[in-house]
Amino acid sequence: MSAEPHAIETRGLSLWYGSFQALFDVSTDIRSGIITSLIGPSGCGKTTLLRCFNRVNERYGNVRTAGEIRILGESIYDPDVSLIELRKAVGMVFQRPNPLPISVYENVVFGLRVHTPRTDLKRSVLDEAVEKALTEVGLWKDLKDRLKTKATGLLLEQQQKLCLARLLPLKPEVILMDEPASALDVGGTRAIEELMFELAGKYTIVIVTHNMAQARRASDECIFMLMGKVVEHARTEDLFLNPQNPKTAEYIEGRYA
Amino acid sequence: MSSVPSPIRIARAERSRAAVLAEKALEALIRLSGVSAILFVAAIFFFVLKEAAPVLFSEGFSLGQFLFSTEWYPTSANNVRYGTFALTVGTLSVTALAMLIAVPFGLGAAIYLSEFCKPRLRETLKVVIELLSAIPSVVWGFVGLTVMSKLIVNATGAPVGVNVLNGGIILALMSVPVIVSIGEDALKAVPDSFREAGVALGATRWQLVYRVLLPAARNGLLAAVLLGVGRAVGETMAVLMATGHAVHIPGSLLDSVRTLTANIAAELGEAPSGSDHYRVLFLTGTLLFLITLVVNLTADFVVRGIRRK
Amino acid sequence: MARLRSRAQLRMSALFLAATLAVPACGGGGSKEAKDAKPSNTVLQNKGSDTMVNVAQVWAEEYRKVAPNVEVEVSGGGSGVGIAALLKGAVDLANASRDIKPSEAEQASKNTGKSPVGFNVGADALAVYVHKDNPMSEITLVQLTDLYAEGGKVTRWSELGITIPGVKDDTIVRVSRQSSSGTYEFFREHALGNRDFRLGSRDLNGSKEVVELVGTTPTAIGYSGMGYATADVKMLKVAPKAGAPAVAPTIAAVHDKSYPLARSLHVYTLGQPEGAVKAYIDWILSPAGQKVVEDAGYVPVAAAGNATGALATEAPAPGAPPAPAAPQPKP
Amino acid sequence: MAGRFAKTPHIARKEIAESVARSVFGLMSAAMIVPLVLIVGYLVVLAWPALSLEFLLDVPKRGMTDGGIWPAFVGTLYLVGISLLVSTPIGVLAAIYLNEYAKDNWFNRLVNLAVINLAGVPSIVHALFGLGAFVYAARFGYSILSASLTLAIMTLPVIIASTREALASVPMAFREACWNVGATRWQTVRAVVLPNSISGILTGVILQVSRAAGETAPVMFTGAVFFKAVQRGDLFPYGLGDQCMALSMHLYTLATQVPNVKEALPYATAVVLLGSVLLVNATAIVLRIWLRNRKKW
Amino acid sequence: MTESATHAPASPVKEIEVSDLRLAYGGKEVIHGISFNVHRNEILAVIGPAQSGKTSMLRCLNRTIDFTASASVSGCVKVGGQDVRAMKDVFALRRRIGMVAPLPTGLPLSIYDNVAFAPRCSGVTRKADLEPVVEKCLRQAALWDEVKDRLDSLGTALSGGQQQRLTIARALSHQPEILCLDEFSIAIDPVTTMRIEDVLKELREEITIILVTNLTQQARRLSDRTMFLLEGDIVEIDATDVIYSGESKSEKTRGYVSGMFG
């Protein structure tokens, strides 16, 4: 765990897709070691903001940003930042479970293979990493005999857990989750939420959700966004019970989705 | 039905009988056109086989000789022999060489287009590939006959520039666009979520390609290669003009060969209809039809393999 | 307000489709009208020998100037194909660089009740070509057989005592024609004594291709009509057998039949020609038509006939007047 | 100072591997531009002395050793036009069937396979088919009609494929919206699907033109002739039952049969053929881009 | 539906009767035999977390489920007393049920044509007949004032909120007896949502409305009765007041409504 009080800090962050501005002057601090949820109606920029933290949104050509993001005290837009190293430290779980079309085992060690020279990858190291990661997400018991099966054939819930498990061998500081439960049923949602509780403390977790109930249940702090701006950032209880901004109040009353 | 009086309700009109009937007729026409492809394929097979069939039962013709003899003397004055083995080998050698060149280039270009290239450049390259695939085969043949054969003679010192090498290069150029465009489709069909997952784990593009995309798109890429083979096997005018047209099992790349397709094209015009020679050419056509049928079915099967997953 | 976007769109697309479709449709329809406008247009179908196709083409081209309302469609394919098409009544005139076979004539009368009638329209010498740098100047039919025929043993120029300057590998590149052309059959019959060709020769599709390949390949040998000669090749003198004098393929040598690979060129019709067909043949046999033959590098029948009279009798043409006296065609 | 996210030597090596891969694949792609440019350039340079409007409009002269290509050019127009007339309606309707009507069952999978196979049948087999079916069995003889029909069947898959692609690009939501208000399949197709895929259909038609114009083998044995005497610039020299000259076959003829032809003539013929085909293709590409940019959703 | 079926407050007219409806996609059952009725002129809200089968259920009502090849349906759905699966003219059925999808879908036609599309499909072609319908429907959907001067412009060019109202106008254009809205507010702004909610309140006077929503508060604001659907089963169906009173029968319902899961 890092010593910094804030795992992520943004200062005056604006972002454009082509000529469309998706984020307006976002300045916010996300505390280390807790779960922070980003909520807001669709199109409010919460996913965009999340994708800035590991710069994965730059895959789409026409993205332009201004302002600053510091993760663990380092500005991630510095020219000497290697995206590969950044993404090693900032892992991401996506809306739809996206295990790679290779075996369960290879999925878990994919990150290791990518980040470590081949000579350092002894079989025993890999085996150990797989067991540790799968145990941590509670899949080891179910999957230890099926490590060679293709990961895309698992149940959705298992797939999503696997997507989380494959981040762990890289020892990330921050885990970003983009509506991780939206493709799952009620049971799967609950399982993922429980997993988040267990991982919180070891990792800084930022989760995007459109499900207010989930935000309320599963996060320590909430950031409410609207039209690309941060409207309110507060402890979850405070935000839901005592919203400072009338727009927040309207939203949590369910006036709009 | 409209028992509840309502302010917005107006009388419901019925569509006129004529309109309904016209629609029915049109739909029948659509269905007919839809199945026409089956009819055409069946008709092609039927007519080609129909012209070929009598020779199968004629005296002095043996299927074994047809398939496995290298002696092609369709008009001999005293001993007519119809052996297409050398022609088959000719087709295979030219196709194999073409694939040897076209597959790495085609797949490499497909990977570049789908994974490495900026959208603008991709559009441009796709236009180039489309134009390349639009060049008529007779123009390719002409290029083989004039340009390529001179180049080959100058470069290798071979006595004759129209040979396996020439045909192979021309065919490679002709089948590369097929391989690129279908290969690119196959790579594009790999869900973006896989790429996203890889990128988010810090993989470089190249790692992404060989660790994730190639395994995931394996079947589609195989289909691309197969369709490239189909194109090469079936090509006629280009090989007719570029391979030198010798009934001969090639010993080197610089030997001239004759392919099944070129043989038909060269001799069909001069084989009086109804003669055995004419029918044997149709039989060769049937053989070609079956070969490409198998190649295409395999390609389709391979592609559908991935879709099912 | 009720301007209907969907309708407008459909209409636009329909218009475009109609336009695309209408162009060729007009073409098809228009051609009929155009035909109607010049009602006397006659189409003659002429098919056959590849050797003669170029001559036949110039005939068609020139005859158009004489008789603008006669269109001649010329296609090649080979003597056999031309005759086969004639026997089915599919063409009006068949060109052949060989005589019609008795079996073919029989089939014609069986099919149509008419027997084919042949006209001798010229003569050709089948020349043996080598590269211009090849020191060889004459060849015997025996050597040709050793070279070309099945079982023949000669594969290198050195075996014939020839050294080609600047060539390391003197393997002979045999150039031939595809197996159903009249030229191929004539060569087989007259040069190889009806033995089959040895496989592995480059069997090219056109007489010109043969000469061009020989012209670019120092070690090549090939055969083709004498009309196809270019500056890059030379024609060998041919001796009927070893020791006999070799004769060059010249007009005179064709006339006196001293060149062993001379052949006459025929046009066949089904039954005695009438009307436009007759006029066309008359014109072919006239000096204007025969000049075409001469310009194409072949031997005109008039000269041949004058010289010996032999070639003209080869295919008796009852309806055809002797060439010099041919009546002028009526335009 | 090296930041927390600075490159490690391992990453640096990976990045080198990546740029090597990028360059190799890039070169492979570039390798495709080279032959296109070289071939077109080479042909144009050699053809240059003969290229003129007169070359296009004039008839072949002096045993085809001189003059122009008009009868062949106009013959190709005939063949392409008539084949288009046949294959467009069938192809478009077939695509509508496959994309809008066909349920996913064994029969329609068979239809799909048939389309794929039709596209894969070698052109020489199409030629055999045309000869057996149209010339002999249907008794159309060697004629423009036989050749065009052969071309039509041969190019049918081109139209079907691109029309299908165009139809499939119309979002499903539009169809569902129509079905939800009780429109029949055809009403849906007519009102929403067809108008919005017309660009793709046109592209397919244009591609069919270019494919048909370049084909040689199928017309060589069904309706194209070595030579036919035609007036210079005559737009309607042929009837349906006549044979005609075709540009592709004319090129083949000039390259292999005609002696002592002016050097530039076959090259110029190749350039006209290639030029028309590429021009038609380029039109399709431009049209596609233009229409895509003004798409309405 | 018979002429005698008049409004009887005591026993509401059953506009839709669903009994033992099962639906499977390629062998995987997603709706496990549900039965419920929809009363005439009520707003029935259907709530439940994602993947509960809400949308699939709607598609069974107007048989657009037929377009999904892998779907197999059993059980009985009656609309106006008629079994929908026995109906020959499925198009007429769809004209009786207006359907509004989650994402606004203006057809790529003019605004006018969007609304006139359905009447035209059923054979109304005269301008004099169409124009009043178009105007009426656009007014009902609270869109008329915004677009009356540009009926020629493209429906797809409108903003998301306007397109959603256009979709509602289109759904009303064939004078349906039933209107189904499937998470209509998912992609539109709060102001439009409120306007559409007002529209629905007015429409309730004339037609029956089924409102599928994942916003429990929206269901509470609008509906007469609420049905809670969870993983293909009906947990509870009751008057909205009861469901939200915190005294509903099922613990699951209470949990869901108060945001404990889903």
PDB file of N, CA and C in Angstrom, chain A residues 181 184-187 189-190 193 209-215 217, chain E residues 48-50 52 228 230 255-256 259-262:
ATOM      1  N   ALA A 181     -20.551  -5.253 -12.680  1.00  0.00           N
ATOM      2  CA  ALA A 181     -21.607  -6.238 -12.433  1.00  0.00           C
ATOM      3  C   ALA A 181     -22.760  -6.100 -13.403  1.00  0.00           C
ATOM      4  N   LEU A 184     -23.988  -9.180 -15.026  1.00  0.00           N
ATOM      5  CA  LEU A 184     -24.208 -10.339 -14.165  1.00  0.00           C
ATOM      6  C   LEU A 184     -25.608 -10.317 -13.560  1.00  0.00           C
ATOM      7  N   ASP A 185     -26.040 -11.469 -13.097  1.00  0.00           N
ATOM      8  CA  ASP A 185     -27.338 -11.522 -12.425  1.00  0.00           C
ATOM      9  C   ASP A 185     -27.156 -11.123 -10.957  1.00  0.00           C
ATOM     10  N   VAL A 186     -28.219 -11.240 -10.220  1.00  0.00           N
ATOM     11  CA  VAL A 186     -28.191 -10.737  -8.844  1.00  0.00           C
ATOM     12  C   VAL A 186     -27.114 -11.443  -8.027  1.00  0.00           C
ATOM     13  N   GLY A 187     -27.039 -12.769  -8.166  1.00  0.00           N
ATOM     14  CA  GLY A 187     -26.048 -13.522  -7.403  1.00  0.00           C
ATOM     15  C   GLY A 187     -24.637 -13.103  -7.756  1.00  0.00           C
ATOM     16  N   THR A 189     -23.668 -10.307  -9.044  1.00  0.00           N
ATOM     17  CA  THR A 189     -23.434  -8.954  -8.565  1.00  0.00           C
ATOM     18  C   THR A 189     -23.004  -8.988  -7.105  1.00  0.00           C
ATOM     19  N   ARG A 190     -23.733  -9.788  -6.345  1.00  0.00           N
ATOM     20  CA  ARG A 190     -23.417  -9.840  -4.923  1.00  0.00           C
ATOM     21  C   ARG A 190     -21.999 -10.391  -4.724  1.00  0.00           C
ATOM     22  N   GLU A 193     -19.467  -7.802  -5.474  1.00  0.00           N
ATOM     23  CA  GLU A 193     -19.442  -6.771  -4.434  1.00  0.00           C
ATOM     24  C   GLU A 193     -18.692  -7.276  -3.201  1.00  0.00           C
ATOM     25  N   THR A 209     -20.547   2.969 -11.652  1.00  0.00           N
ATOM     26  CA  THR A 209     -21.796   2.207 -11.664  1.00  0.00           C
ATOM     27  C   THR A 209     -22.957   3.117 -12.035  1.00  0.00           C
ATOM     28  N   HIS A 210     -23.917   2.530 -12.694  1.00  0.00           N
ATOM     29  CA  HIS A 210     -25.131   3.306 -12.972  1.00  0.00           C
ATOM     30  C   HIS A 210     -26.208   2.913 -11.968  1.00  0.00           C
ATOM     31  N   ASN A 211     -25.836   1.988 -11.100  1.00  0.00           N
ATOM     32  CA  ASN A 211     -26.807   1.447 -10.169  1.00  0.00           C
ATOM     33  C   ASN A 211     -26.581   2.100  -8.812  1.00  0.00           C
ATOM     34  N   MET A 212     -27.472   3.024  -8.477  1.00  0.00           N
ATOM     35  CA  MET A 212     -27.272   3.800  -7.265  1.00  0.00           C
ATOM     36  C   MET A 212     -27.257   2.926  -6.035  1.00  0.00           C
ATOM     37  N   ALA A 213     -28.116   1.909  -6.056  1.00  0.00           N
ATOM     38  CA  ALA A 213     -28.176   1.038  -4.902  1.00  0.00           C
ATOM     39  C   ALA A 213     -26.827   0.393  -4.663  1.00  0.00           C
ATOM     40  N   GLN A 214     -26.195   0.024  -5.784  1.00  0.00           N
ATOM     41  CA  GLN A 214     -24.894  -0.606  -5.656  1.00  0.00           C
ATOM     42  C   GLN A 214     -23.864   0.370  -5.082  1.00  0.00           C
ATOM     43  N   ALA A 215     -23.886   1.596  -5.588  1.00  0.00           N
ATOM     44  CA  ALA A 215     -22.955   2.594  -5.095  1.00  0.00           C
ATOM     45  C   ALA A 215     -23.141   2.761  -3.587  1.00  0.00           C
ATOM     46  N   ARG A 217     -24.419   0.627  -1.461  1.00  0.00           N
ATOM     47  CA  ARG A 217     -24.026  -0.560  -0.712  1.00  0.00           C
ATOM     48  C   ARG A 217     -22.515  -0.703  -0.632  1.00  0.00           C
TER      49      ARG A 217
ATOM     50  N   GLY E  48     -37.430  -4.530 -11.614  1.00  0.00           N
ATOM     51  CA  GLY E  48     -36.543  -5.674 -11.402  1.00  0.00           C
ATOM     52  C   GLY E  48     -35.170  -5.340 -11.914  1.00  0.00           C
ATOM     53  N   PRO E  49     -34.157  -6.016 -11.390  1.00  0.00           N
ATOM     54  CA  PRO E  49     -32.798  -5.736 -11.835  1.00  0.00           C
ATOM     55  C   PRO E  49     -32.583  -6.175 -13.282  1.00  0.00           C
ATOM     56  N   ALA E  50     -31.428  -5.799 -13.808  1.00  0.00           N
ATOM     57  CA  ALA E  50     -31.107  -6.194 -15.180  1.00  0.00           C
ATOM     58  C   ALA E  50     -31.150  -7.711 -15.302  1.00  0.00           C
ATOM     59  N   SER E  52     -33.576  -9.686 -15.819  1.00  0.00           N
ATOM     60  CA  SER E  52     -34.670 -10.384 -15.148  1.00  0.00           C
ATOM     61  C   SER E  52     -35.733 -10.879 -16.110  1.00  0.00           C
ATOM     62  N   PHE E 228     -42.949  -7.087  -9.561  1.00  0.00           N
ATOM     63  CA  PHE E 228     -41.506  -7.219  -9.355  1.00  0.00           C
ATOM     64  C   PHE E 228     -41.048  -8.530  -9.967  1.00  0.00           C
ATOM     65  N   LEU E 230     -37.974 -11.009 -10.983  1.00  0.00           N
ATOM     66  CA  LEU E 230     -36.590 -11.280 -10.605  1.00  0.00           C
ATOM     67  C   LEU E 230     -36.160 -12.591 -11.232  1.00  0.00           C
ATOM     68  N   GLY E 255     -36.272  -5.673  -0.051  1.00  0.00           N
ATOM     69  CA  GLY E 255     -34.839  -5.463  -0.240  1.00  0.00           C
ATOM     70  C   GLY E 255     -34.546  -4.713  -1.526  1.00  0.00           C
ATOM     71  N   TYR E 256     -35.202  -5.114  -2.577  1.00  0.00           N
ATOM     72  CA  TYR E 256     -34.929  -4.483  -3.873  1.00  0.00           C
ATOM     73  C   TYR E 256     -35.363  -3.024  -3.869  1.00  0.00           C
ATOM     74  N   GLY E 259     -33.067  -0.877  -2.187  1.00  0.00           N
ATOM     75  CA  GLY E 259     -31.714  -0.782  -2.738  1.00  0.00           C
ATOM     76  C   GLY E 259     -30.720  -1.732  -2.117  1.00  0.00           C
ATOM     77  N   MET E 260     -31.189  -2.819  -1.500  1.00  0.00           N
ATOM     78  CA  MET E 260     -30.263  -3.743  -0.885  1.00  0.00           C
ATOM     79  C   MET E 260     -29.517  -4.572  -1.929  1.00  0.00           C
ATOM     80  N   PHE E 261     -30.159  -4.810  -3.050  1.00  0.00           N
ATOM     81  CA  PHE E 261     -29.448  -5.558  -4.099  1.00  0.00           C
ATOM     82  C   PHE E 261     -29.974  -5.126  -5.452  1.00  0.00           C
ATOM     83  N   GLY E 262     -29.392  -5.697  -6.487  1.00  0.00           N
ATOM     84  CA  GLY E 262     -29.840  -5.426  -7.856  1.00  0.00           C
ATOM     85  C   GLY E 262     -28.983  -4.400  -8.542  1.00  0.00           C
TER      86      GLY E 262
END
